mmCIF file of C-alpha atoms and ligand atoms in Angstrom:
data_model
loop_
_atom_site.group_PDB
_atom_site.id
_atom_site.type_symbol
_atom_site.label_atom_id
_atom_site.label_comp_id
_atom_site.label_asym_id
_atom_site.label_seq_id
_atom_site.Cartn_x
_atom_site.Cartn_y
_atom_site.Cartn_z
ATOM 1 C CA UNK A 1 -31.440 -15.378 -113.206
ATOM 2 C CA UNK A 2 -32.083 -12.252 -113.302
ATOM 3 C CA UNK A 3 -32.949 -11.216 -109.425
ATOM 4 C CA UNK A 4 -31.603 -12.255 -106.437
ATOM 5 C CA UNK A 5 -33.086 -14.666 -103.663
ATOM 6 C CA UNK A 6 -35.725 -13.332 -102.441
ATOM 7 C CA UNK A 7 -34.446 -14.125 -98.738
ATOM 8 C CA UNK A 8 -31.122 -12.605 -99.500
ATOM 9 C CA UNK A 9 -32.989 -9.272 -101.254
ATOM 10 C CA UNK A 10 -35.012 -8.880 -98.164
ATOM 11 C CA UNK A 11 -31.888 -9.867 -95.249
ATOM 12 C CA UNK A 12 -30.087 -7.070 -97.592
ATOM 13 C CA UNK A 13 -33.074 -4.321 -96.171
ATOM 14 C CA UNK A 14 -33.854 -5.577 -93.353
ATOM 15 C CA UNK A 15 -29.563 -5.102 -92.822
ATOM 16 C CA UNK A 16 -29.615 -2.350 -94.384
ATOM 17 C CA UNK A 17 -31.833 -0.453 -92.456
ATOM 18 C CA UNK A 18 -30.551 -2.169 -89.025
ATOM 19 C CA UNK A 19 -27.528 -1.040 -89.602
ATOM 20 C CA UNK A 20 -28.486 2.628 -90.949
ATOM 21 C CA UNK A 21 -30.060 2.362 -87.699
ATOM 22 C CA UNK A 22 -26.934 1.153 -85.654
ATOM 23 C CA UNK A 23 -24.469 3.678 -86.832
ATOM 24 C CA UNK A 24 -26.457 6.315 -87.540
ATOM 25 C CA UNK A 25 -28.211 7.218 -83.973
ATOM 26 C CA UNK A 26 -27.976 3.940 -82.147
ATOM 27 C CA UNK A 27 -23.921 4.637 -81.267
ATOM 28 C CA UNK A 28 -23.855 7.194 -81.584
ATOM 29 C CA UNK A 29 -25.925 8.421 -78.360
ATOM 30 C CA UNK A 30 -25.485 5.519 -76.675
ATOM 31 C CA UNK A 31 -21.264 6.933 -76.305
ATOM 32 C CA UNK A 32 -22.803 9.983 -75.844
ATOM 33 C CA UNK A 33 -24.008 8.686 -72.947
ATOM 34 C CA UNK A 34 -21.968 8.504 -69.599
ATOM 35 C CA UNK A 35 -21.443 5.544 -67.712
ATOM 36 C CA UNK A 36 -23.557 6.703 -64.433
ATOM 37 C CA UNK A 37 -25.685 7.627 -66.711
ATOM 38 C CA UNK A 38 -29.328 6.052 -65.343
ATOM 39 C CA UNK A 39 -30.240 5.328 -68.820
ATOM 40 C CA UNK A 40 -27.333 3.556 -69.537
ATOM 41 C CA UNK A 41 -28.154 0.153 -69.024
ATOM 42 C CA UNK A 42 -31.336 0.211 -70.654
ATOM 43 C CA UNK A 43 -29.624 1.717 -73.864
ATOM 44 C CA UNK A 44 -26.966 -0.957 -73.616
ATOM 45 C CA UNK A 45 -29.227 -3.876 -73.682
ATOM 46 C CA UNK A 46 -30.771 -2.060 -76.700
ATOM 47 C CA UNK A 47 -27.458 -1.787 -78.180
ATOM 48 C CA UNK A 48 -25.479 -5.184 -78.010
ATOM 49 C CA UNK A 49 -29.114 -7.641 -79.079
ATOM 50 C CA UNK A 50 -29.969 -5.513 -82.182
ATOM 51 C CA UNK A 51 -25.254 -5.496 -82.956
ATOM 52 C CA UNK A 52 -26.302 -9.394 -81.500
ATOM 53 C CA UNK A 53 -29.111 -10.360 -84.317
ATOM 54 C CA UNK A 54 -27.587 -7.705 -87.197
ATOM 55 C CA UNK A 55 -25.023 -10.187 -86.796
ATOM 56 C CA UNK A 56 -26.860 -13.617 -86.584
ATOM 57 C CA UNK A 57 -29.105 -12.238 -89.980
ATOM 58 C CA UNK A 58 -26.387 -11.696 -91.765
ATOM 59 C CA UNK A 59 -24.609 -15.185 -90.474
ATOM 60 C CA UNK A 60 -27.564 -16.686 -92.418
ATOM 61 C CA UNK A 61 -27.407 -14.353 -95.191
ATOM 62 C CA UNK A 62 -23.794 -15.808 -96.036
ATOM 63 C CA UNK A 63 -25.237 -18.538 -95.172
ATOM 64 C CA UNK A 64 -28.131 -18.041 -98.088
ATOM 65 C CA UNK A 65 -25.677 -16.866 -100.420
ATOM 66 C CA UNK A 66 -23.470 -19.620 -100.767
ATOM 67 C CA UNK A 67 -26.440 -21.697 -101.216
ATOM 68 C CA UNK A 68 -29.235 -19.548 -104.532
ATOM 69 C CA UNK A 69 -28.691 -18.945 -107.231
ATOM 70 C CA UNK A 70 -27.296 -15.238 -107.468
ATOM 71 C CA UNK A 71 -27.132 -13.333 -111.654
ATOM 72 C CA UNK A 72 -24.369 -12.962 -112.754
ATOM 73 C CA UNK A 73 -22.158 -10.089 -111.823
ATOM 74 C CA UNK A 74 -23.205 -7.280 -112.731
ATOM 75 C CA UNK A 75 -20.960 -4.924 -115.339
ATOM 76 C CA UNK A 76 -20.333 -1.083 -114.912
ATOM 77 C CA UNK A 77 -18.665 -0.831 -118.377
ATOM 78 C CA UNK A 78 -14.798 -1.606 -117.206
ATOM 79 C CA UNK A 79 -12.845 -4.117 -115.610
ATOM 80 C CA UNK A 80 -11.867 -1.224 -112.782
ATOM 81 C CA UNK A 81 -14.953 0.462 -111.810
ATOM 82 C CA UNK A 82 -15.704 -3.975 -111.774
ATOM 83 C CA UNK A 83 -13.341 -5.610 -109.978
ATOM 84 C CA UNK A 84 -14.159 -2.307 -107.018
ATOM 85 C CA UNK A 85 -18.026 -3.464 -107.208
ATOM 86 C CA UNK A 86 -16.526 -7.541 -105.838
ATOM 87 C CA UNK A 87 -13.997 -5.842 -103.121
ATOM 88 C CA UNK A 88 -17.024 -3.210 -101.823
ATOM 89 C CA UNK A 89 -18.976 -5.796 -101.500
ATOM 90 C CA UNK A 90 -17.164 -9.006 -99.598
ATOM 91 C CA UNK A 91 -15.668 -5.469 -98.218
ATOM 92 C CA UNK A 92 -18.801 -5.093 -96.533
ATOM 93 C CA UNK A 93 -19.520 -8.417 -95.168
ATOM 94 C CA UNK A 94 -15.470 -8.049 -93.435
ATOM 95 C CA UNK A 95 -16.615 -5.443 -92.160
ATOM 96 C CA UNK A 96 -20.206 -5.444 -90.926
ATOM 97 C CA UNK A 97 -18.561 -8.996 -89.488
ATOM 98 C CA UNK A 98 -16.205 -7.017 -87.391
ATOM 99 C CA UNK A 99 -17.959 -4.567 -86.341
ATOM 100 C CA UNK A 100 -20.435 -7.341 -84.402
ATOM 101 C CA UNK A 101 -16.404 -9.473 -83.192
ATOM 102 C CA UNK A 102 -15.870 -5.702 -82.526
ATOM 103 C CA UNK A 103 -18.795 -4.922 -80.173
ATOM 104 C CA UNK A 104 -18.523 -8.755 -78.461
ATOM 105 C CA UNK A 105 -14.615 -7.624 -77.731
ATOM 106 C CA UNK A 106 -16.285 -5.135 -75.855
ATOM 107 C CA UNK A 107 -18.800 -6.860 -74.523
ATOM 108 C CA UNK A 108 -16.182 -9.034 -72.819
ATOM 109 C CA UNK A 109 -13.827 -7.228 -71.662
ATOM 110 C CA UNK A 110 -15.926 -5.230 -69.915
ATOM 111 C CA UNK A 111 -18.543 -8.479 -68.500
ATOM 112 C CA UNK A 112 -21.264 -6.336 -70.216
ATOM 113 C CA UNK A 113 -23.524 -10.134 -70.399
ATOM 114 C CA UNK A 114 -23.277 -10.169 -66.668
ATOM 115 C CA UNK A 115 -23.595 -6.776 -66.030
ATOM 116 C CA UNK A 116 -26.246 -6.705 -68.521
ATOM 117 C CA UNK A 117 -28.581 -9.443 -69.333
ATOM 118 C CA UNK A 118 -27.564 -11.668 -65.590
ATOM 119 C CA UNK A 119 -27.827 -7.918 -63.557
ATOM 120 C CA UNK A 120 -24.844 -9.325 -62.180
ATOM 121 C CA UNK A 121 -24.937 -5.770 -59.596
ATOM 122 C CA UNK A 122 -21.252 -5.337 -60.673
ATOM 123 C CA UNK A 123 -20.184 -1.619 -61.474
ATOM 124 C CA UNK A 124 -19.488 -0.373 -65.246
ATOM 125 C CA UNK A 125 -16.114 1.119 -65.563
ATOM 126 C CA UNK A 126 -15.974 5.130 -66.391
ATOM 127 C CA UNK A 127 -15.067 5.087 -69.596
ATOM 128 C CA UNK A 128 -15.063 2.066 -72.282
ATOM 129 C CA UNK A 129 -12.363 3.696 -74.025
ATOM 130 C CA UNK A 130 -9.586 2.110 -72.310
ATOM 131 C CA UNK A 131 -10.046 -0.855 -73.987
ATOM 132 C CA UNK A 132 -8.821 -1.905 -77.425
ATOM 133 C CA UNK A 133 -11.644 -3.271 -78.419
ATOM 134 C CA UNK A 134 -13.822 -0.477 -78.113
ATOM 135 C CA UNK A 135 -10.803 2.121 -80.550
ATOM 136 C CA UNK A 136 -11.735 -0.619 -83.236
ATOM 137 C CA UNK A 137 -15.228 -0.366 -82.447
ATOM 138 C CA UNK A 138 -15.030 3.555 -83.121
ATOM 139 C CA UNK A 139 -12.059 3.602 -86.164
ATOM 140 C CA UNK A 140 -14.811 0.092 -87.906
ATOM 141 C CA UNK A 141 -17.751 2.131 -87.739
ATOM 142 C CA UNK A 142 -16.347 4.687 -89.187
ATOM 143 C CA UNK A 143 -14.567 3.301 -92.597
ATOM 144 C CA UNK A 144 -18.405 1.056 -92.792
ATOM 145 C CA UNK A 145 -19.482 4.307 -92.777
ATOM 146 C CA UNK A 146 -17.173 5.030 -96.352
ATOM 147 C CA UNK A 147 -17.585 2.170 -96.954
ATOM 148 C CA UNK A 148 -21.845 1.777 -97.916
ATOM 149 C CA UNK A 149 -21.908 5.723 -99.452
ATOM 150 C CA UNK A 150 -19.273 4.568 -102.287
ATOM 151 C CA UNK A 151 -21.969 0.926 -102.033
ATOM 152 C CA UNK A 152 -24.774 3.909 -102.362
ATOM 153 C CA UNK A 153 -22.764 6.141 -104.997
ATOM 154 C CA UNK A 154 -22.502 3.082 -107.817
ATOM 155 C CA UNK A 155 -25.882 2.422 -107.329
ATOM 156 C CA UNK A 156 -26.645 6.595 -108.604
ATOM 157 C CA UNK A 157 -23.930 5.284 -110.867
ATOM 158 C CA UNK A 158 -26.047 2.849 -112.167
ATOM 159 C CA UNK A 159 -29.195 4.288 -111.811
ATOM 160 C CA UNK A 160 -28.634 7.966 -113.469
ATOM 161 C CA UNK A 161 -25.592 7.714 -115.588
ATOM 162 C CA UNK A 162 -25.536 3.334 -116.755
ATOM 163 C CA UNK A 163 -29.030 3.755 -115.465
ATOM 164 C CA UNK A 164 -28.934 -0.455 -115.684
ATOM 165 C CA UNK A 165 -32.184 -0.313 -113.500
ATOM 166 C CA UNK A 166 -29.314 -2.810 -111.121
ATOM 167 C CA UNK A 167 -31.723 -1.695 -108.098
ATOM 168 C CA UNK A 168 -34.386 -4.460 -109.527
ATOM 169 C CA UNK A 169 -31.545 -7.661 -108.916
ATOM 170 C CA UNK A 170 -31.854 -6.687 -105.223
ATOM 171 C CA UNK A 171 -35.718 -6.348 -105.371
ATOM 172 C CA UNK A 172 -38.551 -9.097 -105.228
ATOM 173 C CA UNK A 173 -39.973 -10.797 -108.126
ATOM 174 C CA UNK A 174 -39.815 -13.169 -111.845
ATOM 175 C CA UNK A 175 -36.157 -14.160 -111.307
ATOM 176 C CA UNK A 176 -35.446 -16.272 -114.782
HETATM 177 C C1 HEM B 1 -26.343 0.374 -95.626
HETATM 178 C C2 HEM B 1 -25.768 -1.217 -95.284
HETATM 179 C C3 HEM B 1 -25.689 -2.042 -96.739
HETATM 180 C C4 HEM B 1 -24.942 -3.403 -96.484
HETATM 181 C C5 HEM B 1 -24.226 -4.205 -95.912
HETATM 182 C C6 HEM B 1 -25.248 -2.880 -98.548
HETATM 183 C C7 HEM B 1 -24.427 -4.572 -98.788
HETATM 184 C C8 HEM B 1 -24.415 -4.833 -100.438
HETATM 185 C C9 HEM B 1 -24.189 -6.440 -100.027
HETATM 186 C C10 HEM B 1 -23.035 -7.548 -99.729
HETATM 187 C C11 HEM B 1 -23.728 -5.884 -101.856
HETATM 188 C C12 HEM B 1 -23.292 -7.909 -102.519
HETATM 189 C C13 HEM B 1 -24.343 -8.757 -102.569
HETATM 190 C C14 HEM B 1 -24.437 -10.476 -103.032
HETATM 191 O O1 HEM B 1 -23.477 -11.041 -103.937
HETATM 192 O O2 HEM B 1 -24.117 -10.680 -101.944
HETATM 193 C C15 HEM B 1 -25.248 -5.534 -101.927
HETATM 194 C C16 HEM B 1 -25.518 -5.491 -103.447
HETATM 195 C C17 HEM B 1 -26.421 -4.160 -103.744
HETATM 196 N N1 HEM B 1 -26.425 -3.176 -102.785
HETATM 197 FE FE1 HEM B 1 -26.500 -3.207 -101.491
HETATM 198 N N2 HEM B 1 -25.827 -2.709 -99.002
HETATM 199 C C18 HEM B 1 -26.269 -1.945 -98.055
HETATM 200 C C19 HEM B 1 -26.834 -1.108 -98.096
HETATM 201 C C20 HEM B 1 -28.107 -0.732 -100.028
HETATM 202 C C21 HEM B 1 -28.364 0.771 -99.984
HETATM 203 C C22 HEM B 1 -28.925 1.674 -99.268
HETATM 204 C C23 HEM B 1 -28.033 0.880 -101.594
HETATM 205 C C24 HEM B 1 -29.523 1.404 -102.779
HETATM 206 C C25 HEM B 1 -29.613 2.610 -102.057
HETATM 207 C C26 HEM B 1 -27.699 -0.910 -101.951
HETATM 208 C C27 HEM B 1 -27.345 -1.019 -103.350
HETATM 209 C C28 HEM B 1 -27.891 -2.480 -103.154
HETATM 210 C C29 HEM B 1 -27.600 -3.162 -104.711
HETATM 211 C C30 HEM B 1 -28.158 -2.727 -105.765
HETATM 212 C C31 HEM B 1 -27.115 -4.490 -104.681
HETATM 213 C C32 HEM B 1 -26.744 -4.687 -105.785
HETATM 214 C C33 HEM B 1 -25.874 -5.736 -106.857
HETATM 215 C C34 HEM B 1 -25.006 -6.603 -107.961
HETATM 216 O O3 HEM B 1 -26.128 -6.629 -108.199
HETATM 217 O O4 HEM B 1 -24.359 -6.208 -108.452
HETATM 218 N N3 HEM B 1 -27.014 -1.346 -100.537
HETATM 219 N N4 HEM B 1 -25.581 -4.436 -100.773
HETATM 220 C C1 HEM B 2 -23.297 -4.169 -87.024
HETATM 221 C C2 HEM B 2 -23.402 -3.499 -85.818
HETATM 222 C C3 HEM B 2 -22.638 -2.587 -85.542
HETATM 223 C C4 HEM B 2 -23.263 -1.146 -85.317
HETATM 224 C C5 HEM B 2 -23.683 -0.631 -86.893
HETATM 225 C C6 HEM B 2 -22.356 -1.009 -84.248
HETATM 226 C C7 HEM B 2 -22.463 0.577 -83.736
HETATM 227 C C8 HEM B 2 -21.316 1.250 -82.616
HETATM 228 C C9 HEM B 2 -21.190 2.470 -83.121
HETATM 229 C C10 HEM B 2 -21.652 3.371 -84.741
HETATM 230 C C11 HEM B 2 -20.616 2.702 -81.161
HETATM 231 C C12 HEM B 2 -20.687 4.597 -81.388
HETATM 232 C C13 HEM B 2 -18.883 4.381 -82.398
HETATM 233 C C14 HEM B 2 -18.175 6.272 -81.430
HETATM 234 O O1 HEM B 2 -18.872 6.778 -82.179
HETATM 235 O O2 HEM B 2 -17.658 6.326 -80.950
HETATM 236 C C15 HEM B 2 -20.902 2.012 -80.651
HETATM 237 C C16 HEM B 2 -20.920 1.976 -79.791
HETATM 238 C C17 HEM B 2 -20.162 0.493 -78.798
HETATM 239 N N1 HEM B 2 -21.049 -0.130 -79.076
HETATM 240 FE FE1 HEM B 2 -21.153 -1.433 -80.913
HETATM 241 N N2 HEM B 2 -22.477 -1.449 -82.442
HETATM 242 C C18 HEM B 2 -22.483 -2.303 -84.029
HETATM 243 C C19 HEM B 2 -22.377 -4.097 -82.697
HETATM 244 C C20 HEM B 2 -22.129 -4.732 -82.020
HETATM 245 C C21 HEM B 2 -22.119 -5.698 -80.701
HETATM 246 C C22 HEM B 2 -22.645 -6.479 -81.451
HETATM 247 C C23 HEM B 2 -22.838 -5.550 -79.461
HETATM 248 C C24 HEM B 2 -22.035 -5.911 -77.577
HETATM 249 C C25 HEM B 2 -22.076 -6.710 -77.497
HETATM 250 C C26 HEM B 2 -22.163 -3.686 -78.978
HETATM 251 C C27 HEM B 2 -21.613 -2.211 -78.248
HETATM 252 C C28 HEM B 2 -21.059 -1.805 -78.337
HETATM 253 C C29 HEM B 2 -21.113 -0.757 -76.437
HETATM 254 C C30 HEM B 2 -20.947 -1.599 -75.910
HETATM 255 C C31 HEM B 2 -20.636 0.666 -76.895
HETATM 256 C C32 HEM B 2 -20.181 1.527 -76.233
HETATM 257 C C33 HEM B 2 -21.006 1.876 -76.191
HETATM 258 C C34 HEM B 2 -19.887 3.381 -75.212
HETATM 259 O O3 HEM B 2 -18.924 4.317 -75.401
HETATM 260 O O4 HEM B 2 -20.690 4.274 -74.420
HETATM 261 N N3 HEM B 2 -22.227 -3.426 -81.179
HETATM 262 N N4 HEM B 2 -21.683 0.236 -81.848
#
Protein backbone atom coordinates (compact mmCIF):
# COMPACT_ATOMS: atom_id res chain seq x y z
CA UNK A 1 0.00 0.00 0.00
CA UNK A 2 1.65 3.23 -1.22
CA UNK A 3 -0.88 5.80 -0.10
CA UNK A 4 -3.60 6.54 2.43
CA UNK A 5 -7.23 5.97 1.37
CA UNK A 6 -8.42 8.89 -0.83
CA UNK A 7 -11.10 9.81 1.70
CA UNK A 8 -8.46 10.00 4.44
CA UNK A 9 -6.29 12.11 2.13
CA UNK A 10 -9.18 14.47 1.35
CA UNK A 11 -10.08 14.74 5.03
CA UNK A 12 -6.43 15.37 6.03
CA UNK A 13 -6.21 18.42 3.75
CA UNK A 14 -9.73 19.71 4.44
CA UNK A 15 -9.26 19.45 8.21
CA UNK A 16 -5.72 20.92 7.96
CA UNK A 17 -7.02 24.03 6.16
CA UNK A 18 -9.97 24.38 8.54
CA UNK A 19 -7.69 24.10 11.60
CA UNK A 20 -5.19 26.63 10.27
CA UNK A 21 -8.01 29.09 9.48
CA UNK A 22 -9.46 28.68 13.02
CA UNK A 23 -6.05 28.87 14.70
CA UNK A 24 -4.61 31.79 12.77
CA UNK A 25 -7.63 33.85 11.71
CA UNK A 26 -11.02 32.90 13.21
CA UNK A 27 -10.03 32.26 16.85
CA UNK A 28 -7.63 35.21 17.27
CA UNK A 29 -10.02 37.74 15.67
CA UNK A 30 -12.85 36.47 17.88
CA UNK A 31 -10.65 36.79 20.96
CA UNK A 32 -9.83 40.42 20.06
CA UNK A 33 -13.50 41.36 19.83
CA UNK A 34 -15.11 42.63 23.05
CA UNK A 35 -18.13 40.63 24.23
CA UNK A 36 -20.14 43.90 24.16
CA UNK A 37 -19.42 44.28 20.40
CA UNK A 38 -22.66 43.76 18.40
CA UNK A 39 -20.64 41.66 15.88
CA UNK A 40 -19.56 39.22 18.61
CA UNK A 41 -22.63 36.99 18.32
CA UNK A 42 -22.02 36.58 14.57
CA UNK A 43 -18.35 35.71 15.18
CA UNK A 44 -19.25 33.21 17.89
CA UNK A 45 -21.84 31.51 15.66
CA UNK A 46 -19.29 31.08 12.86
CA UNK A 47 -16.45 29.92 15.11
CA UNK A 48 -18.60 27.43 17.03
CA UNK A 49 -20.05 25.85 13.87
CA UNK A 50 -16.58 25.79 12.27
CA UNK A 51 -14.96 24.25 15.38
CA UNK A 52 -17.67 21.64 15.87
CA UNK A 53 -17.41 20.70 12.17
CA UNK A 54 -13.65 20.16 12.64
CA UNK A 55 -14.48 17.83 15.56
CA UNK A 56 -17.04 15.86 13.51
CA UNK A 57 -14.67 15.54 10.51
CA UNK A 58 -11.84 14.46 12.81
CA UNK A 59 -14.02 11.67 14.25
CA UNK A 60 -14.99 10.53 10.72
CA UNK A 61 -11.29 10.57 9.86
CA UNK A 62 -10.35 8.47 12.88
CA UNK A 63 -13.09 5.93 12.04
CA UNK A 64 -11.96 5.80 8.39
CA UNK A 65 -8.38 5.35 9.54
CA UNK A 66 -9.36 2.33 11.66
CA UNK A 67 -11.22 0.67 8.78
CA UNK A 68 -8.93 1.41 5.82
CA UNK A 69 -5.60 -0.09 4.78
CA UNK A 70 -2.67 2.24 5.43
CA UNK A 71 0.88 2.33 4.08
CA UNK A 72 3.50 0.90 6.46
CA UNK A 73 4.97 3.55 8.80
CA UNK A 74 7.41 5.77 6.89
CA UNK A 75 11.06 5.66 7.98
CA UNK A 76 13.10 8.78 8.63
CA UNK A 77 16.18 6.55 8.86
CA UNK A 78 16.51 7.02 12.62
CA UNK A 79 14.64 5.23 15.47
CA UNK A 80 14.30 8.44 17.51
CA UNK A 81 12.78 10.40 14.60
CA UNK A 82 10.46 7.47 13.80
CA UNK A 83 9.05 7.36 17.35
CA UNK A 84 8.93 11.18 17.33
CA UNK A 85 6.71 11.07 14.22
CA UNK A 86 4.45 8.46 15.81
CA UNK A 87 3.98 10.56 18.96
CA UNK A 88 3.57 13.75 16.93
CA UNK A 89 0.73 12.19 14.89
CA UNK A 90 -0.93 10.93 18.07
CA UNK A 91 -0.42 14.38 19.60
CA UNK A 92 -2.08 16.07 16.62
CA UNK A 93 -5.22 13.95 17.07
CA UNK A 94 -5.25 14.51 20.85
CA UNK A 95 -4.69 18.28 20.66
CA UNK A 96 -7.29 18.85 17.92
CA UNK A 97 -9.88 16.90 19.93
CA UNK A 98 -8.80 18.75 23.11
CA UNK A 99 -9.31 22.02 21.24
CA UNK A 100 -12.87 21.01 20.38
CA UNK A 101 -13.52 19.72 23.92
CA UNK A 102 -12.25 22.92 25.57
CA UNK A 103 -14.30 24.99 23.08
CA UNK A 104 -17.34 22.96 24.12
CA UNK A 105 -16.30 23.58 27.74
CA UNK A 106 -16.45 27.36 27.17
CA UNK A 107 -19.81 27.01 25.42
CA UNK A 108 -21.29 24.97 28.28
CA UNK A 109 -19.82 27.22 31.03
CA UNK A 110 -21.23 30.37 29.39
CA UNK A 111 -24.46 28.69 28.18
CA UNK A 112 -23.52 29.71 24.62
CA UNK A 113 -25.71 27.14 22.86
CA UNK A 114 -28.82 28.81 24.32
CA UNK A 115 -27.51 32.35 23.79
CA UNK A 116 -26.00 31.92 20.32
CA UNK A 117 -28.20 29.29 18.65
CA UNK A 118 -31.55 29.58 20.46
CA UNK A 119 -31.50 33.36 20.96
CA UNK A 120 -32.25 33.04 24.70
CA UNK A 121 -31.45 36.74 25.08
CA UNK A 122 -29.29 36.11 28.17
CA UNK A 123 -26.22 38.39 28.25
CA UNK A 124 -22.70 37.16 27.46
CA UNK A 125 -20.25 37.36 30.38
CA UNK A 126 -18.01 40.45 30.21
CA UNK A 127 -15.06 38.20 29.34
CA UNK A 128 -14.75 34.45 28.71
CA UNK A 129 -11.38 34.32 30.50
CA UNK A 130 -13.22 33.79 33.82
CA UNK A 131 -13.65 30.17 32.66
CA UNK A 132 -10.88 27.57 33.05
CA UNK A 133 -11.93 26.06 29.70
CA UNK A 134 -11.20 29.41 27.99
CA UNK A 135 -7.69 29.47 29.44
CA UNK A 136 -7.17 25.83 28.43
CA UNK A 137 -8.44 26.64 24.88
CA UNK A 138 -5.67 29.28 24.50
CA UNK A 139 -2.90 27.03 25.91
CA UNK A 140 -3.94 24.09 23.71
CA UNK A 141 -4.07 26.43 20.67
CA UNK A 142 -0.42 27.38 21.28
CA UNK A 143 0.66 23.74 21.75
CA UNK A 144 -1.22 22.72 18.59
CA UNK A 145 0.42 25.49 16.58
CA UNK A 146 3.87 24.34 17.76
CA UNK A 147 3.10 20.69 16.91
CA UNK A 148 1.80 21.66 13.44
CA UNK A 149 5.08 23.57 12.96
CA UNK A 150 7.05 20.42 13.86
CA UNK A 151 4.80 18.34 11.57
CA UNK A 152 5.57 20.69 8.67
CA UNK A 153 9.29 20.58 9.60
CA UNK A 154 9.04 16.76 9.34
CA UNK A 155 7.62 17.13 5.85
CA UNK A 156 10.43 19.57 4.89
CA UNK A 157 13.01 17.05 6.20
CA UNK A 158 11.51 14.24 4.11
CA UNK A 159 10.99 16.40 1.04
CA UNK A 160 14.32 18.21 0.85
CA UNK A 161 16.82 16.16 2.89
CA UNK A 162 15.66 12.55 2.44
CA UNK A 163 13.96 13.39 -0.90
CA UNK A 164 11.60 10.42 -0.47
CA UNK A 165 8.44 12.27 -1.59
CA UNK A 166 6.61 11.34 1.63
CA UNK A 167 3.87 13.78 0.64
CA UNK A 168 2.72 11.39 -2.12
CA UNK A 169 1.46 9.06 0.66
CA UNK A 170 -0.94 11.85 1.65
CA UNK A 171 -2.06 12.55 -1.94
CA UNK A 172 -4.38 10.95 -4.48
CA UNK A 173 -3.29 8.27 -6.96
CA UNK A 174 -2.82 4.53 -7.43
CA UNK A 175 -2.51 2.85 -4.06
CA UNK A 176 -0.83 -0.41 -4.97
C1 LIG B 1 -2.62 21.79 9.98
C2 LIG B 1 -3.08 20.73 10.46
C3 LIG B 1 -2.57 19.33 10.19
C4 LIG B 1 -2.94 18.29 10.96
C5 LIG B 1 -3.87 18.32 12.18
C6 LIG B 1 -2.29 17.11 10.43
C7 LIG B 1 -2.42 15.84 10.94
C8 LIG B 1 -1.81 14.71 10.46
C9 LIG B 1 -1.88 13.40 11.05
C10 LIG B 1 -2.61 13.07 12.35
C11 LIG B 1 -1.19 12.55 10.25
C12 LIG B 1 -1.00 11.06 10.48
C13 LIG B 1 -1.82 10.28 9.51
C14 LIG B 1 -2.34 9.03 10.13
O1 LIG B 1 -1.61 8.05 10.22
O2 LIG B 1 -3.50 9.07 10.56
C15 LIG B 1 -0.68 13.31 9.14
C16 LIG B 1 0.09 12.82 8.11
C17 LIG B 1 0.74 13.58 7.17
N1 LIG B 1 0.69 14.96 7.07
FE1 LIG B 1 -0.41 16.19 8.18
N2 LIG B 1 -1.53 17.46 9.32
C18 LIG B 1 -1.66 18.83 9.16
C19 LIG B 1 -1.04 19.59 8.19
C20 LIG B 1 -0.12 19.13 7.29
C21 LIG B 1 0.65 19.95 6.37
C22 LIG B 1 0.53 21.48 6.27
C23 LIG B 1 1.48 19.10 5.66
C24 LIG B 1 2.51 19.38 4.60
C25 LIG B 1 3.14 20.48 4.40
C26 LIG B 1 1.20 17.75 6.13
C27 LIG B 1 1.79 16.62 5.62
C28 LIG B 1 1.53 15.33 6.03
C29 LIG B 1 2.13 14.15 5.44
C30 LIG B 1 3.12 14.11 4.29
C31 LIG B 1 1.63 13.04 6.14
C32 LIG B 1 1.94 11.57 5.90
C33 LIG B 1 2.98 11.10 6.88
C34 LIG B 1 3.21 9.61 6.76
O3 LIG B 1 2.81 8.99 5.79
O4 LIG B 1 3.80 9.06 7.72
N3 LIG B 1 0.24 17.81 7.12
N4 LIG B 1 -1.04 14.63 9.30
C1 LIG C 1 -10.19 22.63 16.40
C2 LIG C 1 -11.16 23.48 16.69
C3 LIG C 1 -10.92 24.86 17.24
C4 LIG C 1 -9.86 25.72 17.05
C5 LIG C 1 -8.59 25.47 16.24
C6 LIG C 1 -10.15 26.93 17.81
C7 LIG C 1 -9.30 28.02 17.91
C8 LIG C 1 -9.50 29.10 18.74
C9 LIG C 1 -8.53 30.13 19.00
C10 LIG C 1 -7.12 30.19 18.37
C11 LIG C 1 -9.08 31.01 19.88
C12 LIG C 1 -8.42 32.27 20.43
C13 LIG C 1 -7.53 31.91 21.56
C14 LIG C 1 -6.77 33.08 22.09
O1 LIG C 1 -6.26 33.88 21.28
O2 LIG C 1 -6.66 33.21 23.30
C15 LIG C 1 -10.42 30.55 20.18
C16 LIG C 1 -11.33 31.18 21.03
C17 LIG C 1 -12.60 30.70 21.30
N1 LIG C 1 -13.17 29.53 20.83
FE1 LIG C 1 -12.26 28.16 19.64
N2 LIG C 1 -11.37 26.79 18.43
C18 LIG C 1 -11.87 25.54 18.10
C19 LIG C 1 -13.07 25.00 18.50
C20 LIG C 1 -14.03 25.67 19.24
C21 LIG C 1 -15.34 25.14 19.58
C22 LIG C 1 -15.85 23.75 19.17
C23 LIG C 1 -15.98 26.10 20.31
C24 LIG C 1 -17.36 26.09 20.90
C25 LIG C 1 -18.30 25.21 20.67
C26 LIG C 1 -15.07 27.23 20.44
C27 LIG C 1 -15.34 28.40 21.13
C28 LIG C 1 -14.45 29.43 21.33
C29 LIG C 1 -14.73 30.57 22.16
C30 LIG C 1 -16.04 30.87 22.92
C31 LIG C 1 -13.57 31.37 22.16
C32 LIG C 1 -13.35 32.62 22.98
C33 LIG C 1 -13.52 33.87 22.23
C34 LIG C 1 -13.26 35.04 23.16
O3 LIG C 1 -12.41 34.99 24.05
O4 LIG C 1 -13.96 36.03 22.99
N3 LIG C 1 -13.89 26.93 19.78
N4 LIG C 1 -10.65 29.37 19.48
